[in-house]
Amino acid sequence: GHIVHNWKTRWFVLHPDRLLYYRYEGGKRESSPRGKVILAECKVTCPCLEYENRPMVIKLKTQKSTEYFLEACSREQRDMWASSITAAIHTLHPTQALKPDPEHSSIQLHNVSLNQVADSMQDIHSGIKLMNHIEQGNSFKKCFTGSALVDWLVSLNFVVTRFEAVTLSSTLMDESFVKPIGIKSILAIRSGELSDQFLDDSTALYTFTERCKRKASVKHEISLSAVELSGRVVIQGYLLKQGHNRKSWKIRLFILRAEPGYLHYYDPSRDDQRPVGGFPLRGCLVSALEDNGVHSGVKGKLQGNLFKIITRNDIHYYIQAASKEERLEWISALKQLTC
């Protein structure tokens, strides 16, 4: 519905230039249509992935940018309607080229980068959705179905047709980016028919291989590190830091960065330019420690110019500055980035 976004059963009739829909109840349709979709210059999106839990949806966008979301009862029905509507649109505009027929499509996947496809599949925003599935009483976590992968490949324009998507999916499986985990998908591998080993099926389950997961994890860490170290330097200098395990005090070069707010520390005795530690400052607590008495958590005989940082993960850092003025300067700079 356009006003209340609920889903209702409607009876559709495709005409050469329009799609009419009727109210349908009790096995009968009304005589007058409830509405119409003008097909001239209409755009069809199939599969439409805007509804995560509704893989059978087709999206129609009219020349006036009105959007219609239609859900079929099966993939076969969905693809049949999408193909018929697309053919009607192209008949109205014969200069536009039709999409190739899946049965006669020429596969041109030699320019497709499997690494790029695998990276895109694991993108946190636009990648394929990992879900929990149950097959014959067995529970499988963080996986996707064969038809979901085919839908995703078509919607992201890695391929044009579902036939090409199955071929690309089979290649991803052959090159150990994707593996079958369900009973149905594993049996297909053992069938011996190469063309039928990957299933465009909503009950066939697949997931990423461990090699692919590790690669994605490393890339994420490298990317995160680059973000951390890209901030503007606010203040830097040498401070004494107490170790977490041995509780010994060592000189470290501290660099405070903003946008994003991170505090990193380096070992000046190493040639390596990478920090030996660091953490985001949002949500941290920063406080000065009194210059007299023995402080809980502080080991050794150090006294004076101490301050403490408690991270969001409740990790305590004890640090000593060279003077009260330096301690005040660091505490002031740190507190501005904890909010």
PDB file of C-alpha atoms in Angstrom, residues 21-322:
ATOM      1  CA  TYR A  21      -4.855  -4.539 -10.252  1.00  0.00           C
ATOM      2  CA  TYR A  22      -8.148  -5.570  -8.667  1.00  0.00           C
ATOM      3  CA  ARG A  23      -9.345  -6.350  -5.191  1.00  0.00           C
ATOM      4  CA  TYR A  24      -9.466 -10.117  -4.705  1.00  0.00           C
ATOM      5  CA  GLU A  25     -11.407 -11.830  -1.900  1.00  0.00           C
ATOM      6  CA  GLY A  26     -13.099 -15.191  -1.505  1.00  0.00           C
ATOM      7  CA  GLY A  27     -11.686 -16.453  -4.765  1.00  0.00           C
ATOM      8  CA  LYS A  28     -13.327 -13.635  -6.739  1.00  0.00           C
ATOM      9  CA  ARG A  29     -12.068 -10.345  -8.091  1.00  0.00           C
ATOM     10  CA  GLU A  30     -13.995  -7.106  -8.306  1.00  0.00           C
ATOM     11  CA  SER A  31     -15.180  -5.937 -11.711  1.00  0.00           C
ATOM     12  CA  SER A  32     -13.487  -2.529 -11.539  1.00  0.00           C
ATOM     13  CA  PRO A  33      -9.730  -2.152 -11.018  1.00  0.00           C
ATOM     14  CA  ARG A  34      -8.422  -0.549  -7.840  1.00  0.00           C
ATOM     15  CA  GLY A  35      -5.497   1.017  -9.650  1.00  0.00           C
ATOM     16  CA  LYS A  36      -3.131   0.911 -12.598  1.00  0.00           C
ATOM     17  CA  VAL A  37       0.571   1.157 -13.361  1.00  0.00           C
ATOM     18  CA  ILE A  38       1.434   2.962 -16.607  1.00  0.00           C
ATOM     19  CA  LEU A  39       4.244   0.991 -18.242  1.00  0.00           C
ATOM     20  CA  ALA A  40       5.680   3.672 -20.555  1.00  0.00           C
ATOM     21  CA  GLU A  41       9.296   4.226 -19.442  1.00  0.00           C
ATOM     22  CA  CYS A  42       8.657   2.175 -16.308  1.00  0.00           C
ATOM     23  CA  LYS A  43      11.713   0.537 -14.722  1.00  0.00           C
ATOM     24  CA  VAL A  44      11.638  -3.009 -13.382  1.00  0.00           C
ATOM     25  CA  THR A  45      13.924  -4.200 -10.589  1.00  0.00           C
ATOM     26  CA  CYS A  46      14.036  -7.952 -10.126  1.00  0.00           C
ATOM     27  CA  PRO A  47      15.147  -9.220  -7.731  1.00  0.00           C
ATOM     28  CA  CYS A  48      14.429  -6.308  -5.402  1.00  0.00           C
ATOM     29  CA  LEU A  49      16.417  -6.620  -2.170  1.00  0.00           C
ATOM     30  CA  GLU A  50      14.924  -3.652  -0.310  1.00  0.00           C
ATOM     31  CA  TYR A  51      12.851  -6.058   1.808  1.00  0.00           C
ATOM     32  CA  GLU A  52      15.322  -8.418   3.508  1.00  0.00           C
ATOM     33  CA  ASN A  53      12.742 -11.069   4.413  1.00  0.00           C
ATOM     34  CA  ARG A  54      10.785 -10.869   1.144  1.00  0.00           C
ATOM     35  CA  PRO A  55      12.952 -12.307  -1.655  1.00  0.00           C
ATOM     36  CA  MET A  56      10.007 -12.613  -4.096  1.00  0.00           C
ATOM     37  CA  VAL A  57       9.495  -8.866  -4.500  1.00  0.00           C
ATOM     38  CA  ILE A  58       9.508  -7.002  -7.832  1.00  0.00           C
ATOM     39  CA  LYS A  59       9.864  -3.211  -7.853  1.00  0.00           C
ATOM     40  CA  LEU A  60       8.242  -1.038 -10.518  1.00  0.00           C
ATOM     41  CA  LYS A  61       9.200   2.632 -10.786  1.00  0.00           C
ATOM     42  CA  THR A  62       7.053   4.703 -13.131  1.00  0.00           C
ATOM     43  CA  GLN A  63       8.028   7.671 -15.267  1.00  0.00           C
ATOM     44  CA  LYS A  64       6.673   9.918 -12.464  1.00  0.00           C
ATOM     45  CA  SER A  65       8.887   8.091  -9.910  1.00  0.00           C
ATOM     46  CA  THR A  66       5.969   6.336  -8.200  1.00  0.00           C
ATOM     47  CA  GLU A  67       7.197   3.038  -6.755  1.00  0.00           C
ATOM     48  CA  TYR A  68       5.197  -0.196  -6.610  1.00  0.00           C
ATOM     49  CA  PHE A  69       6.389  -3.255  -4.696  1.00  0.00           C
ATOM     50  CA  LEU A  70       4.789  -6.530  -5.794  1.00  0.00           C
ATOM     51  CA  GLU A  71       5.415  -9.874  -4.118  1.00  0.00           C
ATOM     52  CA  ALA A  72       4.969 -13.137  -6.016  1.00  0.00           C
ATOM     53  CA  CYS A  73       4.305 -16.512  -4.409  1.00  0.00           C
ATOM     54  CA  SER A  74       7.369 -18.210  -5.919  1.00  0.00           C
ATOM     55  CA  ARG A  75      10.590 -17.375  -7.735  1.00  0.00           C
ATOM     56  CA  GLU A  76       9.195 -18.837 -10.925  1.00  0.00           C
ATOM     57  CA  GLN A  77       6.133 -16.563 -10.705  1.00  0.00           C
ATOM     58  CA  ARG A  78       8.290 -13.574  -9.805  1.00  0.00           C
ATOM     59  CA  ASP A  79      10.655 -14.058 -12.748  1.00  0.00           C
ATOM     60  CA  MET A  80       7.780 -14.768 -15.143  1.00  0.00           C
ATOM     61  CA  TRP A  81       5.971 -11.536 -14.188  1.00  0.00           C
ATOM     62  CA  ALA A  82       9.199  -9.504 -14.329  1.00  0.00           C
ATOM     63  CA  SER A  83      10.019 -10.915 -17.770  1.00  0.00           C
ATOM     64  CA  SER A  84       6.499 -10.298 -19.131  1.00  0.00           C
ATOM     65  CA  ILE A  85       6.327  -6.739 -17.778  1.00  0.00           C
ATOM     66  CA  THR A  86       9.804  -5.975 -19.145  1.00  0.00           C
ATOM     67  CA  ALA A  87       8.817  -7.331 -22.566  1.00  0.00           C
ATOM     68  CA  ALA A  88       5.711  -5.102 -22.581  1.00  0.00           C
ATOM     69  CA  ILE A  89       7.807  -2.044 -21.705  1.00  0.00           C
ATOM     70  CA  HIS A  90      10.291  -2.766 -24.480  1.00  0.00           C
ATOM     71  CA  THR A  91       7.445  -3.259 -26.961  1.00  0.00           C
ATOM     72  CA  LEU A  92       6.368   0.306 -26.170  1.00  0.00           C
ATOM     73  CA  HIS A  93       9.979   1.434 -26.756  1.00  0.00           C
ATOM     74  CA  PRO A  94      11.418  -0.919 -29.402  1.00  0.00           C
ATOM     75  CA  THR A  95      14.692   1.023 -29.596  1.00  0.00           C
ATOM     76  CA  GLN A  96      15.624  -0.250 -26.138  1.00  0.00           C
ATOM     77  CA  ALA A  97      17.449  -3.574 -26.127  1.00  0.00           C
ATOM     78  CA  LEU A  98      15.898  -6.502 -24.346  1.00  0.00           C
ATOM     79  CA  LYS A  99      17.824  -8.332 -21.667  1.00  0.00           C
ATOM     80  CA  PRO A 100      19.308 -11.557 -23.012  1.00  0.00           C
ATOM     81  CA  ASP A 101      17.311 -14.744 -22.568  1.00  0.00           C
ATOM     82  CA  PRO A 102      18.779 -16.788 -19.652  1.00  0.00           C
ATOM     83  CA  GLU A 103      18.715 -19.944 -21.760  1.00  0.00           C
ATOM     84  CA  HIS A 104      20.682 -18.355 -24.623  1.00  0.00           C
ATOM     85  CA  SER A 105      22.839 -15.935 -22.689  1.00  0.00           C
ATOM     86  CA  SER A 106      26.513 -15.805 -23.546  1.00  0.00           C
ATOM     87  CA  ILE A 107      28.581 -16.042 -20.385  1.00  0.00           C
ATOM     88  CA  GLN A 108      31.198 -13.303 -20.230  1.00  0.00           C
ATOM     89  CA  LEU A 109      32.676 -13.635 -16.778  1.00  0.00           C
ATOM     90  CA  HIS A 110      36.360 -13.391 -17.720  1.00  0.00           C
ATOM     91  CA  ASN A 111      36.432  -9.730 -16.637  1.00  0.00           C
ATOM     92  CA  VAL A 112      34.858 -10.435 -13.237  1.00  0.00           C
ATOM     93  CA  SER A 113      37.237 -10.274 -10.253  1.00  0.00           C
ATOM     94  CA  LEU A 114      36.370 -13.055  -7.819  1.00  0.00           C
ATOM     95  CA  ASN A 115      38.205 -11.232  -5.032  1.00  0.00           C
ATOM     96  CA  GLN A 116      36.110  -8.125  -5.654  1.00  0.00           C
ATOM     97  CA  VAL A 117      32.898 -10.152  -5.639  1.00  0.00           C
ATOM     98  CA  ALA A 118      33.884 -11.915  -2.390  1.00  0.00           C
ATOM     99  CA  ASP A 119      34.827  -8.604  -0.740  1.00  0.00           C
ATOM    100  CA  SER A 120      31.521  -7.052  -1.821  1.00  0.00           C
ATOM    101  CA  MET A 121      29.618 -10.063  -0.487  1.00  0.00           C
ATOM    102  CA  GLN A 122      31.087  -9.413   2.967  1.00  0.00           C
ATOM    103  CA  ASP A 123      30.516  -5.657   2.952  1.00  0.00           C
ATOM    104  CA  ILE A 124      28.826  -4.727   6.216  1.00  0.00           C
ATOM    105  CA  HIS A 125      26.327  -2.399   4.516  1.00  0.00           C
ATOM    106  CA  SER A 126      25.579  -3.774   1.043  1.00  0.00           C
ATOM    107  CA  GLY A 127      26.829  -7.356   1.296  1.00  0.00           C
ATOM    108  CA  ILE A 128      24.757 -10.521   1.303  1.00  0.00           C
ATOM    109  CA  LYS A 129      22.722 -10.985   4.485  1.00  0.00           C
ATOM    110  CA  LEU A 130      23.870 -13.828   6.732  1.00  0.00           C
ATOM    111  CA  MET A 131      21.013 -15.536   8.506  1.00  0.00           C
ATOM    112  CA  ASN A 132      20.283 -18.594  10.617  1.00  0.00           C
ATOM    113  CA  HIS A 133      18.537 -21.451   8.803  1.00  0.00           C
ATOM    114  CA  ILE A 134      17.116 -24.828   9.767  1.00  0.00           C
ATOM    115  CA  GLU A 135      17.280 -27.769   7.340  1.00  0.00           C
ATOM    116  CA  GLN A 136      15.779 -31.121   8.256  1.00  0.00           C
ATOM    117  CA  GLY A 137      16.018 -30.314  11.962  1.00  0.00           C
ATOM    118  CA  ASN A 138      19.643 -29.146  11.764  1.00  0.00           C
ATOM    119  CA  SER A 139      20.469 -25.536  12.626  1.00  0.00           C
ATOM    120  CA  PHE A 140      22.993 -23.583  10.523  1.00  0.00           C
ATOM    121  CA  LYS A 141      24.205 -20.153  11.640  1.00  0.00           C
ATOM    122  CA  LYS A 142      25.391 -17.202   9.554  1.00  0.00           C
ATOM    123  CA  CYS A 143      24.716 -18.620   6.121  1.00  0.00           C
ATOM    124  CA  PHE A 144      22.770 -17.769   2.968  1.00  0.00           C
ATOM    125  CA  THR A 145      20.713 -19.676   0.444  1.00  0.00           C
ATOM    126  CA  GLY A 146      21.688 -20.353  -3.151  1.00  0.00           C
ATOM    127  CA  SER A 147      18.810 -18.280  -4.502  1.00  0.00           C
ATOM    128  CA  ALA A 148      19.712 -15.392  -2.150  1.00  0.00           C
ATOM    129  CA  LEU A 149      23.243 -15.317  -3.605  1.00  0.00           C
ATOM    130  CA  VAL A 150      21.868 -15.400  -7.161  1.00  0.00           C
ATOM    131  CA  ASP A 151      19.463 -12.552  -6.317  1.00  0.00           C
ATOM    132  CA  TRP A 152      22.297 -10.541  -4.784  1.00  0.00           C
ATOM    133  CA  LEU A 153      24.650 -10.999  -7.765  1.00  0.00           C
ATOM    134  CA  VAL A 154      21.941  -9.868 -10.194  1.00  0.00           C
ATOM    135  CA  SER A 155      20.876  -6.894  -8.058  1.00  0.00           C
ATOM    136  CA  LEU A 156      24.487  -5.662  -7.698  1.00  0.00           C
ATOM    137  CA  ASN A 157      24.976  -5.957 -11.482  1.00  0.00           C
ATOM    138  CA  PHE A 158      27.840  -8.428 -11.304  1.00  0.00           C
ATOM    139  CA  VAL A 159      25.840 -10.407 -13.875  1.00  0.00           C
ATOM    140  CA  VAL A 160      22.813  -9.815 -16.067  1.00  0.00           C
ATOM    141  CA  THR A 161      20.889 -13.073 -15.772  1.00  0.00           C
ATOM    142  CA  ARG A 162      20.300 -15.756 -13.175  1.00  0.00           C
ATOM    143  CA  PHE A 163      21.991 -18.255 -15.468  1.00  0.00           C
ATOM    144  CA  GLU A 164      25.174 -16.160 -15.329  1.00  0.00           C
ATOM    145  CA  ALA A 165      24.776 -15.780 -11.558  1.00  0.00           C
ATOM    146  CA  VAL A 166      24.715 -19.568 -11.102  1.00  0.00           C
ATOM    147  CA  THR A 167      27.866 -19.859 -13.223  1.00  0.00           C
ATOM    148  CA  LEU A 168      29.613 -17.163 -11.170  1.00  0.00           C
ATOM    149  CA  SER A 169      28.462 -18.768  -7.908  1.00  0.00           C
ATOM    150  CA  SER A 170      29.842 -22.124  -9.054  1.00  0.00           C
ATOM    151  CA  THR A 171      33.181 -20.439  -9.776  1.00  0.00           C
ATOM    152  CA  LEU A 172      33.212 -18.834  -6.321  1.00  0.00           C
ATOM    153  CA  MET A 173      32.656 -22.288  -4.876  1.00  0.00           C
ATOM    154  CA  ASP A 174      35.355 -23.881  -7.057  1.00  0.00           C
ATOM    155  CA  GLU A 175      37.875 -21.216  -5.991  1.00  0.00           C
ATOM    156  CA  SER A 176      37.113 -21.743  -2.267  1.00  0.00           C
ATOM    157  CA  PHE A 177      35.366 -18.454  -1.545  1.00  0.00           C
ATOM    158  CA  VAL A 178      32.032 -20.124  -0.837  1.00  0.00           C
ATOM    159  CA  LYS A 179      31.236 -23.609   0.455  1.00  0.00           C
ATOM    160  CA  PRO A 180      28.068 -25.702   0.848  1.00  0.00           C
ATOM    161  CA  ILE A 181      27.008 -26.469   4.420  1.00  0.00           C
ATOM    162  CA  GLY A 182      23.489 -27.866   4.159  1.00  0.00           C
ATOM    163  CA  ILE A 183      22.438 -31.392   3.272  1.00  0.00           C
ATOM    164  CA  LYS A 184      20.902 -30.379  -0.053  1.00  0.00           C
ATOM    165  CA  SER A 185      23.860 -28.281  -1.208  1.00  0.00           C
ATOM    166  CA  ILE A 186      26.417 -30.934  -0.217  1.00  0.00           C
ATOM    167  CA  LEU A 187      24.476 -33.641  -2.058  1.00  0.00           C
ATOM    168  CA  ALA A 188      24.519 -31.457  -5.180  1.00  0.00           C
ATOM    169  CA  ILE A 189      28.322 -31.362  -5.023  1.00  0.00           C
ATOM    170  CA  ARG A 190      28.426 -35.151  -4.922  1.00  0.00           C
ATOM    171  CA  SER A 191      26.045 -35.548  -7.845  1.00  0.00           C
ATOM    172  CA  GLY A 192      28.886 -35.334 -10.340  1.00  0.00           C
ATOM    173  CA  GLU A 193      27.080 -32.966 -12.737  1.00  0.00           C
ATOM    174  CA  LEU A 194      29.244 -29.829 -12.855  1.00  0.00           C
ATOM    175  CA  SER A 195      26.435 -27.622 -14.169  1.00  0.00           C
ATOM    176  CA  ASP A 196      24.158 -28.623 -11.268  1.00  0.00           C
ATOM    177  CA  GLN A 197      26.615 -28.334  -8.381  1.00  0.00           C
ATOM    178  CA  PHE A 198      25.497 -24.863  -7.293  1.00  0.00           C
ATOM    179  CA  LEU A 199      21.770 -24.645  -6.676  1.00  0.00           C
ATOM    180  CA  ASP A 200      19.615 -21.572  -7.328  1.00  0.00           C
ATOM    181  CA  ASP A 201      17.377 -22.811  -4.554  1.00  0.00           C
ATOM    182  CA  SER A 202      15.863 -21.205  -1.454  1.00  0.00           C
ATOM    183  CA  THR A 203      16.540 -24.365   0.607  1.00  0.00           C
ATOM    184  CA  ALA A 204      20.185 -24.957  -0.428  1.00  0.00           C
ATOM    185  CA  LEU A 205      22.551 -23.458   2.169  1.00  0.00           C
ATOM    186  CA  TYR A 206      26.020 -21.944   1.680  1.00  0.00           C
ATOM    187  CA  THR A 207      28.502 -19.891   3.678  1.00  0.00           C
ATOM    188  CA  PHE A 208      31.961 -18.320   3.362  1.00  0.00           C
ATOM    189  CA  THR A 209      35.044 -20.513   3.637  1.00  0.00           C
ATOM    190  CA  GLU A 210      37.415 -19.946   6.579  1.00  0.00           C
ATOM    191  CA  ARG A 211      40.067 -18.617   4.180  1.00  0.00           C
ATOM    192  CA  CYS A 212      37.624 -16.019   2.883  1.00  0.00           C
ATOM    193  CA  LYS A 213      36.560 -15.060   6.436  1.00  0.00           C
ATOM    194  CA  ARG A 214      40.197 -14.599   7.559  1.00  0.00           C
ATOM    195  CA  LYS A 215      40.983 -12.468   4.531  1.00  0.00           C
ATOM    196  CA  ALA A 216      37.980 -10.244   5.225  1.00  0.00           C
ATOM    197  CA  SER A 217      38.982  -9.956   8.895  1.00  0.00           C
ATOM    198  CA  VAL A 218      42.541  -8.880   8.007  1.00  0.00           C
ATOM    199  CA  LYS A 219      41.245  -6.321   5.502  1.00  0.00           C
ATOM    200  CA  HIS A 220      38.871  -4.958   8.140  1.00  0.00           C
ATOM    201  CA  GLU A 221      41.719  -4.609  10.659  1.00  0.00           C
ATOM    202  CA  ILE A 222      43.957  -2.855   8.112  1.00  0.00           C
ATOM    203  CA  SER A 223      41.131  -0.527   7.161  1.00  0.00           C
ATOM    204  CA  LEU A 224      40.346   0.202  10.809  1.00  0.00           C
ATOM    205  CA  SER A 225      44.022   0.916  11.529  1.00  0.00           C
ATOM    206  CA  ALA A 226      44.160   3.354   8.617  1.00  0.00           C
ATOM    207  CA  VAL A 227      41.108   5.182   9.998  1.00  0.00           C
ATOM    208  CA  GLU A 228      42.571   5.347  13.499  1.00  0.00           C
ATOM    209  CA  LEU A 229      45.840   6.868  12.284  1.00  0.00           C
ATOM    210  CA  SER A 230      44.246   9.324   9.865  1.00  0.00           C
ATOM    211  CA  GLY A 231      43.130  11.803  12.511  1.00  0.00           C
ATOM    212  CA  ARG A 232      44.575  15.244  13.191  1.00  0.00           C
ATOM    213  CA  VAL A 233      47.393  15.222  15.782  1.00  0.00           C
ATOM    214  CA  VAL A 234      46.328  17.243  18.845  1.00  0.00           C
ATOM    215  CA  ILE A 235      49.266  16.629  21.166  1.00  0.00           C
ATOM    216  CA  GLN A 236      52.228  14.256  21.390  1.00  0.00           C
ATOM    217  CA  GLY A 237      55.063  13.635  23.786  1.00  0.00           C
ATOM    218  CA  TYR A 238      56.975  11.129  25.942  1.00  0.00           C
ATOM    219  CA  LEU A 239      55.223   9.800  29.052  1.00  0.00           C
ATOM    220  CA  LEU A 240      55.763   6.943  31.476  1.00  0.00           C
ATOM    221  CA  LYS A 241      53.205   4.148  31.230  1.00  0.00           C
ATOM    222  CA  GLN A 242      52.621   1.244  33.594  1.00  0.00           C
ATOM    223  CA  GLY A 243      52.457  -2.159  31.895  1.00  0.00           C
ATOM    224  CA  HIS A 244      49.318  -4.278  32.212  1.00  0.00           C
ATOM    225  CA  ASN A 245      51.027  -7.573  33.028  1.00  0.00           C
ATOM    226  CA  ARG A 246      54.386  -6.955  34.756  1.00  0.00           C
ATOM    227  CA  LYS A 247      53.338  -3.533  36.123  1.00  0.00           C
ATOM    228  CA  SER A 248      56.728  -2.084  35.185  1.00  0.00           C
ATOM    229  CA  TRP A 249      57.033   1.525  34.010  1.00  0.00           C
ATOM    230  CA  LYS A 250      58.335   2.267  30.517  1.00  0.00           C
ATOM    231  CA  ILE A 251      58.800   5.355  28.411  1.00  0.00           C
ATOM    232  CA  ARG A 252      56.347   5.546  25.528  1.00  0.00           C
ATOM    233  CA  LEU A 253      55.725   8.146  22.848  1.00  0.00           C
ATOM    234  CA  PHE A 254      52.043   9.076  23.089  1.00  0.00           C
ATOM    235  CA  ILE A 255      50.149  10.659  20.165  1.00  0.00           C
ATOM    236  CA  LEU A 256      46.630  11.983  20.639  1.00  0.00           C
ATOM    237  CA  ARG A 257      44.559  12.289  17.439  1.00  0.00           C
ATOM    238  CA  ALA A 258      41.155  13.818  16.778  1.00  0.00           C
ATOM    239  CA  GLU A 259      38.559  13.081  14.096  1.00  0.00           C
ATOM    240  CA  PRO A 260      38.447  10.259  15.080  1.00  0.00           C
ATOM    241  CA  GLY A 261      39.633  10.554  18.676  1.00  0.00           C
ATOM    242  CA  TYR A 262      42.326   7.933  19.422  1.00  0.00           C
ATOM    243  CA  LEU A 263      45.270   7.705  21.768  1.00  0.00           C
ATOM    244  CA  HIS A 264      48.193   5.608  20.481  1.00  0.00           C
ATOM    245  CA  TYR A 265      51.533   4.865  22.092  1.00  0.00           C
ATOM    246  CA  TYR A 266      54.808   3.805  20.512  1.00  0.00           C
ATOM    247  CA  ASP A 267      57.982   2.094  21.734  1.00  0.00           C
ATOM    248  CA  PRO A 268      60.810   4.586  20.971  1.00  0.00           C
ATOM    249  CA  SER A 269      63.417   1.777  21.077  1.00  0.00           C
ATOM    250  CA  ARG A 270      61.894   0.105  18.006  1.00  0.00           C
ATOM    251  CA  ASP A 271      62.457   1.046  14.392  1.00  0.00           C
ATOM    252  CA  ASP A 272      58.922  -0.059  13.604  1.00  0.00           C
ATOM    253  CA  GLN A 273      56.709   2.976  13.054  1.00  0.00           C
ATOM    254  CA  ARG A 274      53.515   1.168  14.079  1.00  0.00           C
ATOM    255  CA  PRO A 275      51.952   1.822  17.511  1.00  0.00           C
ATOM    256  CA  VAL A 276      52.305  -0.905  20.131  1.00  0.00           C
ATOM    257  CA  GLY A 277      48.919  -0.010  21.551  1.00  0.00           C
ATOM    258  CA  GLY A 278      46.007   2.368  21.387  1.00  0.00           C
ATOM    259  CA  PHE A 279      42.288   2.811  21.980  1.00  0.00           C
ATOM    260  CA  PRO A 280      39.355   5.090  21.037  1.00  0.00           C
ATOM    261  CA  LEU A 281      38.635   7.861  23.516  1.00  0.00           C
ATOM    262  CA  ARG A 282      34.859   8.082  23.200  1.00  0.00           C
ATOM    263  CA  GLY A 283      33.337   7.055  26.530  1.00  0.00           C
ATOM    264  CA  CYS A 284      36.661   7.008  28.415  1.00  0.00           C
ATOM    265  CA  LEU A 285      37.095   8.446  31.916  1.00  0.00           C
ATOM    266  CA  VAL A 286      40.183  10.612  32.544  1.00  0.00           C
ATOM    267  CA  SER A 287      41.247  11.771  35.994  1.00  0.00           C
ATOM    268  CA  ALA A 288      44.304  13.065  37.850  1.00  0.00           C
ATOM    269  CA  LEU A 289      45.707  11.068  40.778  1.00  0.00           C
ATOM    270  CA  GLU A 290      46.727  12.839  43.967  1.00  0.00           C
ATOM    271  CA  ASP A 291      50.441  13.452  44.370  1.00  0.00           C
ATOM    272  CA  ASN A 292      50.615  11.913  47.840  1.00  0.00           C
ATOM    273  CA  GLY A 293      49.847   8.463  49.134  1.00  0.00           C
ATOM    274  CA  VAL A 294      49.827   5.062  47.466  1.00  0.00           C
ATOM    275  CA  HIS A 295      47.234   4.616  44.741  1.00  0.00           C
ATOM    276  CA  SER A 296      45.350   1.392  44.196  1.00  0.00           C
ATOM    277  CA  GLY A 297      46.492  -0.180  40.935  1.00  0.00           C
ATOM    278  CA  VAL A 298      49.792   1.697  40.835  1.00  0.00           C
ATOM    279  CA  LYS A 299      52.883  -0.421  41.487  1.00  0.00           C
ATOM    280  CA  GLY A 300      56.378   0.804  42.289  1.00  0.00           C
ATOM    281  CA  LYS A 301      57.571   3.921  44.088  1.00  0.00           C
ATOM    282  CA  LEU A 302      56.432   6.421  41.462  1.00  0.00           C
ATOM    283  CA  GLN A 303      54.554   9.386  42.857  1.00  0.00           C
ATOM    284  CA  GLY A 304      53.575  12.739  41.435  1.00  0.00           C
ATOM    285  CA  ASN A 305      52.012  13.902  38.157  1.00  0.00           C
ATOM    286  CA  LEU A 306      50.036  10.675  37.672  1.00  0.00           C
ATOM    287  CA  PHE A 307      46.757  10.372  35.802  1.00  0.00           C
ATOM    288  CA  LYS A 308      44.456   7.494  34.916  1.00  0.00           C
ATOM    289  CA  ILE A 309      42.390   6.605  31.830  1.00  0.00           C
ATOM    290  CA  ILE A 310      39.582   4.040  32.082  1.00  0.00           C
ATOM    291  CA  THR A 311      38.326   2.854  28.672  1.00  0.00           C
ATOM    292  CA  ARG A 312      34.785   1.815  27.775  1.00  0.00           C
ATOM    293  CA  ASN A 313      35.965  -1.797  28.132  1.00  0.00           C
ATOM    294  CA  ASP A 314      37.044  -1.055  31.723  1.00  0.00           C
ATOM    295  CA  ILE A 315      40.787  -1.261  30.975  1.00  0.00           C
ATOM    296  CA  HIS A 316      42.820   0.959  33.312  1.00  0.00           C
ATOM    297  CA  TYR A 317      45.866   2.893  32.046  1.00  0.00           C
ATOM    298  CA  TYR A 318      48.191   4.567  34.577  1.00  0.00           C
ATOM    299  CA  ILE A 319      50.410   7.284  33.101  1.00  0.00           C
ATOM    300  CA  GLN A 320      52.962   9.735  34.555  1.00  0.00           C
ATOM    301  CA  ALA A 321      53.792  13.122  33.094  1.00  0.00           C
ATOM    302  CA  ALA A 322      57.036  15.029  33.675  1.00  0.00           C
TER     303      ALA A 322
END
